Each structure stands twice: as structure tokens, then as C-alpha cells.
């Protein structure tokens, strides 16, 4: 039995998923918390807002908005003005979420040991920013955690749960309160860094086309687009749906709005941790938990490419049919003439038989 844990510390919402890739296994366990890191009087920390932890709790300090500040040497100030490095706050938040997943079994990992853990980071981060978070994870005792980009995790979710096709080219369109990012993932690996767009007034479809053009690809090279979100934008279902529908119609491509736009990456991370590889597809889909069992699919009308030559042939065929009909007076008149002749012949035979019997 293979078990994996996927974690995503988001700007507003953080998610942990515990899943197994074995057939017949239970649905994944999903834990969702507001990205608010709180410190108790005894120095211990807990992740979550009042909706999860309840009101009236006494915390000495709380921190928010630290994900976007990773790598900022000035750090992030809490409610009591204590400053910590943002990457350390992310690592601590990740550890808090993992504690809520316990107790995990001693076995179930791909190597036979403890379950593997995969955490995601924003796709627009460069390698140096991801390395900064990696160092903080090691310092926090989380060296077992594997880091992948949000886009690569979302791609794993799509290929495992929606379309198990190796070698696909998937566009990940991510939108949040700071703008949008487009990442192209082929065979489970991101094609370079994400393309960032902030307030330039362009449409989602044109942004995706721009990213494709940078690699010499066209919209028809895409197998699908997955729309994800973070922050307040992720909670605006109407806006997220409008983006997905618009991309599907304008690019004529299958478009998916995952189970919780801010949680698809965590599900994909759990799939990767459980042993999924996008080039082999040796395992069955892990399935979606009951609370996230609705995946909105926006498929445009299948492409039908008609060449000029084919159009000319169709026109010629139509003209030939018209000429034939004109020569016989009206459509289907040839068949009528044949039918009348057959009836006359039958009557003649009947009359002849009558006189022979007399």
C-alpha cells in the first residue's frame, strides 16, 4: 500500500491531503486551514483562523501574508511586531499542517518507509527562491519534504484524475490578487519559468497564446488548460468560471476548473507523493474526496478543420445533385418514374394471366 501526503501553503488558504494510490482505498483526507500562523504562550504554533480554531483563543502573536514575502530580507512582522523571515513562517506552517495529519503509518512510502511528503510552491518563483524555502525546511527538520511547483502538481492531478495520457502539453492558468501566471507543463515537467502578467489588460486566452508562442507552439498544440487560483480570486466562483469558459471558447481547447481552484495543487502533490509518474501511468486514479467530488469541465465544440480543397469538393457535389434534380423536374423524380414503370408491368402481367385462364 502506497500513501502520500501533499501540502500547499497558499496566500489565504492552506491545504494538506493524505491519499493512497491503491484500488479500493479510502478517499483522500483533506485538511484546509486559513493561512494564519498563531503562536501560543508556551511558544508552540498552530495554523488556522477563527473559523477553524474558534474565537476566544489567546495567542501571543499571529502572522499573515508571508507566502509572497519569501526571500525578503526584511522579514514579516506579526501582530506584536515580532519579525521573522517569511520562509521560516512558511516552513512552520507546513509543519503545523503535517502535525494535523498524524498519526501516519510507519510504512507506505515509495521506498517502503514512512509516507512520502510533497509540498508545492508558487510557479512564478525562480530556482533561488525555491532554494531559500528548501533551506528553511531543512532547518525546521523537514528535509524529507520534496518541493515541486504548483503547476507541476496540478499537471499530475490532471493527468491522473482527468486524462491519463503521457506526453500531454497542459497550460496552467493561475490567477490571484496580484495578477496571473501561465505555466506550460509537458510530460509532467514545466517548460521553463511561468509567464507573469499583472494588470496589462490582456485576456486570459491571449496570455496563454503569448506563452505558447515563446516556445514556438500554437493553441492547437495544447491538450488542455487547467485554471487555478489563490487569494480572494479563488473564492469568486463566477469569476473563475468565466475565465475557464472564455479560454475554452477562444482557444477551442478543453478547459478544467479543478476541485477548489486553490486546492488542486495539494491534490496533485499527494498524487506525486503516492507514487504517480506522469510518463508511466502505472497506477489508478486516487479519486477525489467527497467534499471535492465536482470537477467543472468546459469543453468547446470539437475542432473540425475543413480545407479549401475539401470545400470545393463539397460544393461540386452539391452542384451535381442540383443539376440531376433539375433534369428530372424535381428531387427524386427518377425514382418515381421507375416505380410507375414497375406498376404498369405488374398490371400488364395480371391482364395477360386473366386472358390465358379464360
Tab-separated table of C-alpha atoms in Angstrom:
chain	number	residue	atom	x	y	z
A	1	UNK	CA	0.000	0.000	0.000
A	2	UNK	CA	1.423	3.360	-1.059
A	3	UNK	CA	0.459	6.500	0.857
A	4	UNK	CA	1.428	10.058	0.058
A	5	UNK	CA	0.965	13.460	1.673
A	6	UNK	CA	0.593	16.638	-0.370
A	7	UNK	CA	0.801	20.102	1.177
A	8	UNK	CA	0.283	23.594	-0.189
A	9	UNK	CA	0.713	26.759	1.870
A	10	UNK	CA	-1.383	29.293	-0.016
A	11	UNK	CA	-1.739	33.031	0.363
A	12	UNK	CA	-5.137	32.787	2.057
A	13	UNK	CA	-5.876	29.055	2.345
A	14	UNK	CA	-3.504	26.157	3.055
A	15	UNK	CA	-4.277	22.523	2.290
A	16	UNK	CA	-2.948	19.102	3.247
A	17	UNK	CA	-4.057	15.894	1.509
A	18	UNK	CA	-3.354	12.311	2.591
A	19	UNK	CA	-4.043	9.805	-0.178
A	20	UNK	CA	-3.352	6.250	-1.314
A	21	UNK	CA	-2.984	5.078	-4.898
A	22	UNK	CA	-4.204	1.522	-4.216
A	23	UNK	CA	-7.505	0.412	-5.796
A	24	UNK	CA	-10.337	0.302	-3.305
A	25	UNK	CA	-8.602	2.554	-0.800
A	26	UNK	CA	-10.474	5.231	1.109
A	27	UNK	CA	-10.993	8.689	-0.338
A	28	UNK	CA	-8.206	11.175	0.367
A	29	UNK	CA	-8.309	13.044	3.663
A	30	UNK	CA	-8.318	16.798	3.052
A	31	UNK	CA	-7.394	19.325	5.737
A	32	UNK	CA	-7.993	23.012	4.941
A	33	UNK	CA	-6.825	25.885	7.130
A	34	UNK	CA	-6.670	29.657	6.773
A	35	UNK	CA	-3.063	30.744	6.297
A	36	UNK	CA	-2.789	32.413	9.683
A	37	UNK	CA	0.132	31.268	11.847
A	38	UNK	CA	-0.534	31.701	15.557
A	39	UNK	CA	1.831	31.428	18.499
A	40	UNK	CA	0.641	30.312	21.949
A	41	UNK	CA	2.019	31.462	25.293
A	42	UNK	CA	4.119	28.299	25.580
A	43	UNK	CA	5.809	29.061	22.240
A	44	UNK	CA	4.033	26.368	20.225
A	45	UNK	CA	2.332	27.286	16.980
A	46	UNK	CA	-0.917	26.391	15.235
A	47	UNK	CA	-2.184	27.194	11.752
A	48	UNK	CA	-5.716	28.451	11.157
A	49	UNK	CA	-8.190	31.267	11.564
A	50	UNK	CA	-11.175	31.695	13.822
A	51	UNK	CA	-13.339	29.574	11.520
A	52	UNK	CA	-11.169	26.523	12.277
A	53	UNK	CA	-9.791	27.285	15.730
A	54	UNK	CA	-12.769	29.139	17.168
A	55	UNK	CA	-12.821	32.547	18.782
A	56	UNK	CA	-11.616	33.463	22.259
A	57	UNK	CA	-8.238	31.767	21.905
A	58	UNK	CA	-5.323	33.547	23.486
A	59	UNK	CA	-2.338	33.844	21.177
A	60	UNK	CA	0.700	35.957	21.868
A	61	UNK	CA	1.121	36.747	18.171
A	62	UNK	CA	-0.149	35.932	14.668
A	63	UNK	CA	1.292	36.292	11.166
A	64	UNK	CA	-0.392	36.525	7.770
A	65	UNK	CA	0.607	37.420	4.204
A	66	UNK	CA	4.019	35.804	4.439
A	67	UNK	CA	3.948	33.474	1.400
A	68	UNK	CA	4.509	36.329	-1.048
A	69	UNK	CA	7.400	37.633	1.073
A	70	UNK	CA	9.658	34.574	0.886
A	71	UNK	CA	13.203	35.753	0.197
A	72	UNK	CA	12.552	39.266	1.522
A	73	UNK	CA	15.410	40.008	3.963
A	74	UNK	CA	13.253	42.485	5.935
A	75	UNK	CA	11.049	39.641	7.192
A	76	UNK	CA	7.377	39.771	8.192
A	77	UNK	CA	6.038	41.487	11.318
A	78	UNK	CA	3.373	39.815	13.418
A	79	UNK	CA	0.559	41.371	15.451
A	80	UNK	CA	3.047	42.063	18.275
A	81	UNK	CA	5.588	43.431	15.775
A	82	UNK	CA	7.951	40.472	16.093
A	83	UNK	CA	9.663	39.889	12.758
A	84	UNK	CA	10.518	36.517	11.268
A	85	UNK	CA	11.762	35.519	7.862
A	86	UNK	CA	8.833	34.658	5.618
A	87	UNK	CA	10.396	31.367	4.548
A	88	UNK	CA	10.636	30.283	8.193
A	89	UNK	CA	6.953	31.114	8.685
A	90	UNK	CA	6.079	29.009	5.637
A	91	UNK	CA	8.157	26.097	6.951
A	92	UNK	CA	6.498	26.370	10.369
A	93	UNK	CA	3.039	26.485	8.763
A	94	UNK	CA	3.861	23.381	6.763
A	95	UNK	CA	4.967	21.574	9.906
A	96	UNK	CA	1.709	22.563	11.646
A	97	UNK	CA	-0.336	21.063	8.808
A	98	UNK	CA	1.700	17.861	8.829
A	99	UNK	CA	1.097	17.509	12.574
A	100	UNK	CA	-2.628	17.524	11.863
A	101	UNK	CA	-2.140	14.570	9.505
A	102	UNK	CA	-0.737	12.403	12.283
A	103	UNK	CA	-0.680	9.630	13.170
A	104	UNK	CA	0.709	8.455	9.826
A	105	UNK	CA	1.715	4.806	9.389
A	106	UNK	CA	5.348	3.773	9.647
A	107	UNK	CA	5.148	2.305	6.161
A	108	UNK	CA	3.548	3.288	2.901
A	109	UNK	CA	6.258	5.340	1.247
A	110	UNK	CA	7.673	4.519	-2.173
A	111	UNK	CA	10.853	3.173	-0.525
A	112	UNK	CA	8.925	1.082	1.997
A	113	UNK	CA	9.397	3.525	4.867
A	114	UNK	CA	7.230	6.389	6.099
A	115	UNK	CA	4.831	8.019	3.593
A	116	UNK	CA	6.431	10.468	1.205
A	117	UNK	CA	5.615	14.172	1.510
A	118	UNK	CA	5.455	16.604	-1.411
A	119	UNK	CA	4.923	20.338	-0.894
A	120	UNK	CA	4.313	22.921	-3.582
A	121	UNK	CA	5.497	26.467	-4.102
A	122	UNK	CA	4.198	29.235	-6.419
A	123	UNK	CA	5.037	28.508	-10.058
A	124	UNK	CA	6.295	32.037	-10.652
A	125	UNK	CA	9.131	31.584	-8.149
A	126	UNK	CA	12.616	31.240	-9.605
A	127	UNK	CA	15.008	28.490	-8.516
A	128	UNK	CA	16.774	30.708	-5.986
A	129	UNK	CA	13.531	31.495	-4.142
A	130	UNK	CA	12.624	27.810	-4.042
A	131	UNK	CA	16.119	27.080	-2.677
A	132	UNK	CA	15.568	29.597	0.136
A	133	UNK	CA	12.428	27.726	1.189
A	134	UNK	CA	14.304	24.428	0.905
A	135	UNK	CA	16.931	25.686	3.362
A	136	UNK	CA	14.226	26.713	5.848
A	137	UNK	CA	12.588	23.295	5.583
A	138	UNK	CA	15.895	21.592	6.379
A	139	UNK	CA	16.443	23.936	9.338
A	140	UNK	CA	12.933	23.066	10.614
A	141	UNK	CA	13.690	19.344	10.403
A	142	UNK	CA	11.596	18.790	7.274
A	143	UNK	CA	14.355	17.594	4.954
A	144	UNK	CA	12.120	14.668	3.908
A	145	UNK	CA	9.776	17.055	2.114
A	146	UNK	CA	10.095	17.205	-1.681
A	147	UNK	CA	9.353	20.555	-3.321
A	148	UNK	CA	7.635	20.923	-6.697
A	149	UNK	CA	5.935	23.873	-8.371
A	150	UNK	CA	2.174	24.337	-8.176
A	151	UNK	CA	1.947	23.865	-11.947
A	152	UNK	CA	3.732	20.509	-11.922
A	153	UNK	CA	1.467	19.285	-9.122
A	154	UNK	CA	-1.683	20.483	-10.916
A	155	UNK	CA	-0.477	18.729	-14.064
A	156	UNK	CA	-0.121	15.486	-12.087
A	157	UNK	CA	-3.669	15.914	-10.789
A	158	UNK	CA	-4.993	16.421	-14.325
A	159	UNK	CA	-3.105	13.507	-15.882
A	160	UNK	CA	-4.051	11.136	-13.060
A	161	UNK	CA	-7.665	12.108	-12.480
A	162	UNK	CA	-8.910	13.500	-15.797
A	163	UNK	CA	-6.902	12.332	-18.803
A	164	UNK	CA	-4.228	9.691	-18.330
A	165	UNK	CA	-2.263	10.453	-21.473
A	166	UNK	CA	1.506	10.522	-21.425
A	167	UNK	CA	3.277	13.329	-23.249
A	168	UNK	CA	0.464	15.855	-22.951
A	169	UNK	CA	1.018	19.604	-23.121
A	170	UNK	CA	-1.026	21.330	-20.441
A	171	UNK	CA	-1.367	25.041	-19.805
A	172	UNK	CA	-1.819	26.051	-16.162
A	173	UNK	CA	-3.502	29.444	-15.886
A	174	UNK	CA	-3.168	30.707	-12.317
A	175	UNK	CA	-4.836	33.906	-11.132
A	176	UNK	CA	-4.599	35.629	-7.760
A	177	UNK	CA	-4.882	39.080	-6.245
A	178	UNK	CA	-1.556	40.221	-7.755
A	179	UNK	CA	-2.194	39.162	-11.353
A	180	UNK	CA	-1.926	35.996	-13.412
A	181	UNK	CA	0.709	33.464	-14.394
A	182	UNK	CA	0.837	30.960	-17.249
A	183	UNK	CA	2.947	27.814	-16.952
A	184	UNK	CA	3.263	25.215	-19.693
A	185	UNK	CA	3.831	21.651	-18.499
A	186	UNK	CA	4.826	18.867	-20.877
A	187	UNK	CA	5.079	15.258	-19.710
A	188	UNK	CA	4.900	16.444	-16.117
A	189	UNK	CA	7.800	18.901	-16.360
A	190	UNK	CA	7.411	22.670	-16.527
A	191	UNK	CA	8.697	24.222	-19.752
A	192	UNK	CA	10.788	26.986	-18.227
A	193	UNK	CA	9.536	29.578	-15.766
A	194	UNK	CA	5.997	30.842	-15.507
A	195	UNK	CA	4.958	33.868	-17.548
A	196	UNK	CA	3.690	36.606	-15.234
A	197	UNK	CA	1.000	39.126	-16.199
A	198	UNK	CA	-0.107	41.971	-13.953
A	199	UNK	CA	-2.733	44.493	-14.991
A	200	UNK	CA	-1.790	44.677	-18.677
A	201	UNK	CA	-5.426	44.415	-19.755
A	202	UNK	CA	-4.899	41.334	-21.921
A	203	UNK	CA	-7.341	38.418	-21.851
A	204	UNK	CA	-6.511	35.000	-20.370
A	205	UNK	CA	-6.586	33.390	-23.825
A	206	UNK	CA	-4.146	35.929	-25.271
A	207	UNK	CA	-1.811	35.428	-22.312
A	208	UNK	CA	-1.801	31.678	-22.874
A	209	UNK	CA	-1.159	32.237	-26.598
A	210	UNK	CA	1.777	34.516	-25.727
A	211	UNK	CA	3.323	31.839	-23.506
A	212	UNK	CA	2.870	29.222	-26.234
A	213	UNK	CA	4.443	31.484	-28.836
A	214	UNK	CA	7.608	31.825	-26.754
A	215	UNK	CA	8.276	28.125	-27.409
A	216	UNK	CA	7.027	28.102	-30.995
A	217	UNK	CA	3.776	26.358	-30.050
A	218	UNK	CA	0.266	27.168	-31.191
A	219	UNK	CA	-3.034	26.880	-29.259
A	220	UNK	CA	-3.848	23.710	-31.197
A	221	UNK	CA	-0.768	22.084	-29.619
A	222	UNK	CA	-2.458	22.273	-26.213
A	223	UNK	CA	-4.178	19.171	-24.874
A	224	UNK	CA	-5.915	21.091	-22.086
A	225	UNK	CA	-5.848	24.138	-19.838
A	226	UNK	CA	-6.374	23.978	-16.077
A	227	UNK	CA	-7.457	27.145	-14.283
A	228	UNK	CA	-6.300	27.575	-10.675
A	229	UNK	CA	-6.452	30.454	-8.235
A	230	UNK	CA	-5.373	31.834	-4.902
A	231	UNK	CA	-6.454	34.599	-2.565
A	232	UNK	CA	-9.815	36.281	-2.903
A	233	UNK	CA	-9.973	35.457	-6.616
A	234	UNK	CA	-10.109	31.723	-5.879
A	235	UNK	CA	-13.255	32.249	-3.821
A	236	UNK	CA	-15.058	34.082	-6.616
A	237	UNK	CA	-16.607	31.111	-8.400
A	238	UNK	CA	-18.356	33.247	-11.007
A	239	UNK	CA	-15.109	34.957	-11.998
A	240	UNK	CA	-13.168	31.693	-12.125
A	241	UNK	CA	-15.892	30.054	-14.192
A	242	UNK	CA	-15.912	32.987	-16.619
A	243	UNK	CA	-12.153	32.603	-17.121
A	244	UNK	CA	-12.468	28.886	-17.841
A	245	UNK	CA	-15.380	29.324	-20.238
A	246	UNK	CA	-13.630	32.153	-22.072
A	247	UNK	CA	-10.425	30.143	-22.539
A	248	UNK	CA	-12.362	27.116	-23.809
A	249	UNK	CA	-14.292	29.159	-26.354
A	250	UNK	CA	-11.488	31.362	-27.655
A	251	UNK	CA	-8.730	28.748	-27.819
A	252	UNK	CA	-11.044	25.873	-28.747
A	253	UNK	CA	-9.441	23.677	-26.095
A	254	UNK	CA	-10.605	21.581	-23.177
A	255	UNK	CA	-10.538	23.669	-20.006
A	256	UNK	CA	-10.774	22.419	-16.410
A	257	UNK	CA	-11.589	24.288	-13.238
A	258	UNK	CA	-10.305	21.946	-10.564
A	259	UNK	CA	-11.902	20.871	-7.285
A	260	UNK	CA	-11.275	24.069	-5.373
A	261	UNK	CA	-9.066	26.319	-7.557
A	262	UNK	CA	-6.628	26.778	-4.657
A	263	UNK	CA	-6.546	23.079	-3.707
A	264	UNK	CA	-5.809	21.274	-6.986
A	265	UNK	CA	-2.065	21.629	-6.382
A	266	UNK	CA	-2.290	19.936	-2.973
A	267	UNK	CA	-4.233	17.042	-4.508
A	268	UNK	CA	-1.608	16.760	-7.240
A	269	UNK	CA	1.190	16.833	-4.671
A	270	UNK	CA	-0.448	13.925	-2.830
A	271	UNK	CA	-0.697	12.011	-6.114
A	272	UNK	CA	3.012	12.556	-6.747
A	273	UNK	CA	3.851	11.538	-3.185
A	274	UNK	CA	1.806	8.354	-3.514
A	275	UNK	CA	3.904	7.207	-6.449
A	276	UNK	CA	2.325	8.621	-9.583
A	277	UNK	CA	4.633	9.326	-12.521
A	278	UNK	CA	3.229	11.215	-15.488
A	279	UNK	CA	5.159	9.161	-18.054
A	280	UNK	CA	4.109	5.694	-16.899
A	281	UNK	CA	0.565	5.877	-15.508
A	282	UNK	CA	1.004	2.506	-13.812
A	283	UNK	CA	-1.422	3.326	-11.025
A	284	UNK	CA	-5.118	4.033	-10.954
A	285	UNK	CA	-6.535	7.455	-10.075
A	286	UNK	CA	-6.740	8.081	-6.340
A	287	UNK	CA	-10.184	9.614	-6.702
A	288	UNK	CA	-11.431	12.863	-5.233
A	289	UNK	CA	-12.739	13.248	-1.680
A	290	UNK	CA	-16.492	13.617	-1.198
A	291	UNK	CA	-16.190	17.313	-0.359
A	292	UNK	CA	-14.479	17.970	-3.679
A	293	UNK	CA	-16.224	15.500	-5.943
A	294	UNK	CA	-17.414	18.023	-8.516
A	295	UNK	CA	-14.945	18.936	-11.227
A	296	UNK	CA	-16.217	21.550	-13.613
A	297	UNK	CA	-15.338	20.744	-17.214
A	298	UNK	CA	-15.626	23.217	-20.045
A	299	UNK	CA	-15.185	21.536	-23.405
A	300	UNK	CA	-15.643	23.506	-26.568
A	301	UNK	CA	-17.110	22.007	-29.741
A	302	UNK	CA	-14.572	19.530	-31.200
A	303	UNK	CA	-12.344	21.047	-33.842
A	304	UNK	CA	-13.433	20.359	-37.462
A	305	UNK	CA	-10.848	21.656	-39.896
A	306	UNK	CA	-12.150	21.978	-43.474
A	307	UNK	CA	-9.543	22.633	-46.129
A	308	UNK	CA	-10.212	24.742	-49.234
A	309	UNK	CA	-9.921	21.642	-51.416
A	310	UNK	CA	-12.485	19.770	-49.337
A	311	UNK	CA	-14.824	22.754	-49.502
A	312	UNK	CA	-14.540	22.808	-53.316
A	313	UNK	CA	-15.314	19.096	-53.499
A	314	UNK	CA	-18.378	19.555	-51.305
A	315	UNK	CA	-19.553	22.456	-53.474
A	316	UNK	CA	-19.085	20.434	-56.677
A	317	UNK	CA	-21.061	17.536	-55.217
A	318	UNK	CA	-23.883	19.865	-54.261
A	319	UNK	CA	-23.943	21.398	-57.758
A	320	UNK	CA	-24.047	17.932	-59.394
A	321	UNK	CA	-27.020	16.966	-57.251
A	322	UNK	CA	-28.831	20.171	-58.215
A	323	UNK	CA	-28.281	19.535	-61.950
A	324	UNK	CA	-29.583	15.977	-61.697
A	325	UNK	CA	-32.675	17.155	-59.882
A	326	UNK	CA	-33.274	19.888	-62.423
A	327	UNK	CA	-33.111	17.410	-65.323
A	328	UNK	CA	-35.788	15.177	-63.777
A	329	UNK	CA	-38.069	18.026	-62.897
A	330	UNK	CA	-37.902	17.712	-59.111
A	331	UNK	CA	-35.894	15.912	-56.439
A	332	UNK	CA	-36.298	12.147	-56.517
A	333	UNK	CA	-38.261	12.109	-59.828
A	334	UNK	CA	-36.074	9.353	-61.291
A	335	UNK	CA	-37.144	7.014	-58.505
A	336	UNK	CA	-40.815	7.900	-59.205
A	337	UNK	CA	-40.519	7.068	-62.923
A	338	UNK	CA	-39.003	3.661	-62.133
A	339	UNK	CA	-41.746	2.896	-59.619
A	340	UNK	CA	-44.526	3.795	-62.132
A	341	UNK	CA	-42.958	1.581	-64.803
A	342	UNK	CA	-42.825	-1.341	-62.359
A	343	UNK	CA	-46.534	-0.932	-61.504
A	344	UNK	CA	-47.530	-0.823	-65.223
A	345	UNK	CA	-45.572	-4.033	-65.878
A	346	UNK	CA	-47.303	-5.825	-62.992
A	347	UNK	CA	-50.758	-4.769	-64.281
A	348	UNK	CA	-49.935	-5.980	-67.788
A	349	UNK	CA	-48.858	-9.367	-66.476
A	350	UNK	CA	-52.062	-9.655	-64.441
A	351	UNK	CA	-54.237	-8.897	-67.527
A	352	UNK	CA	-52.302	-11.425	-69.624
A	353	UNK	CA	-52.752	-14.127	-66.970
A	354	UNK	CA	-56.522	-13.408	-66.870
A	355	UNK	CA	-56.995	-13.964	-70.638
A	356	UNK	CA	-54.888	-17.145	-70.613
A	357	UNK	CA	-57.121	-18.643	-67.930
A	358	UNK	CA	-60.311	-17.994	-69.935
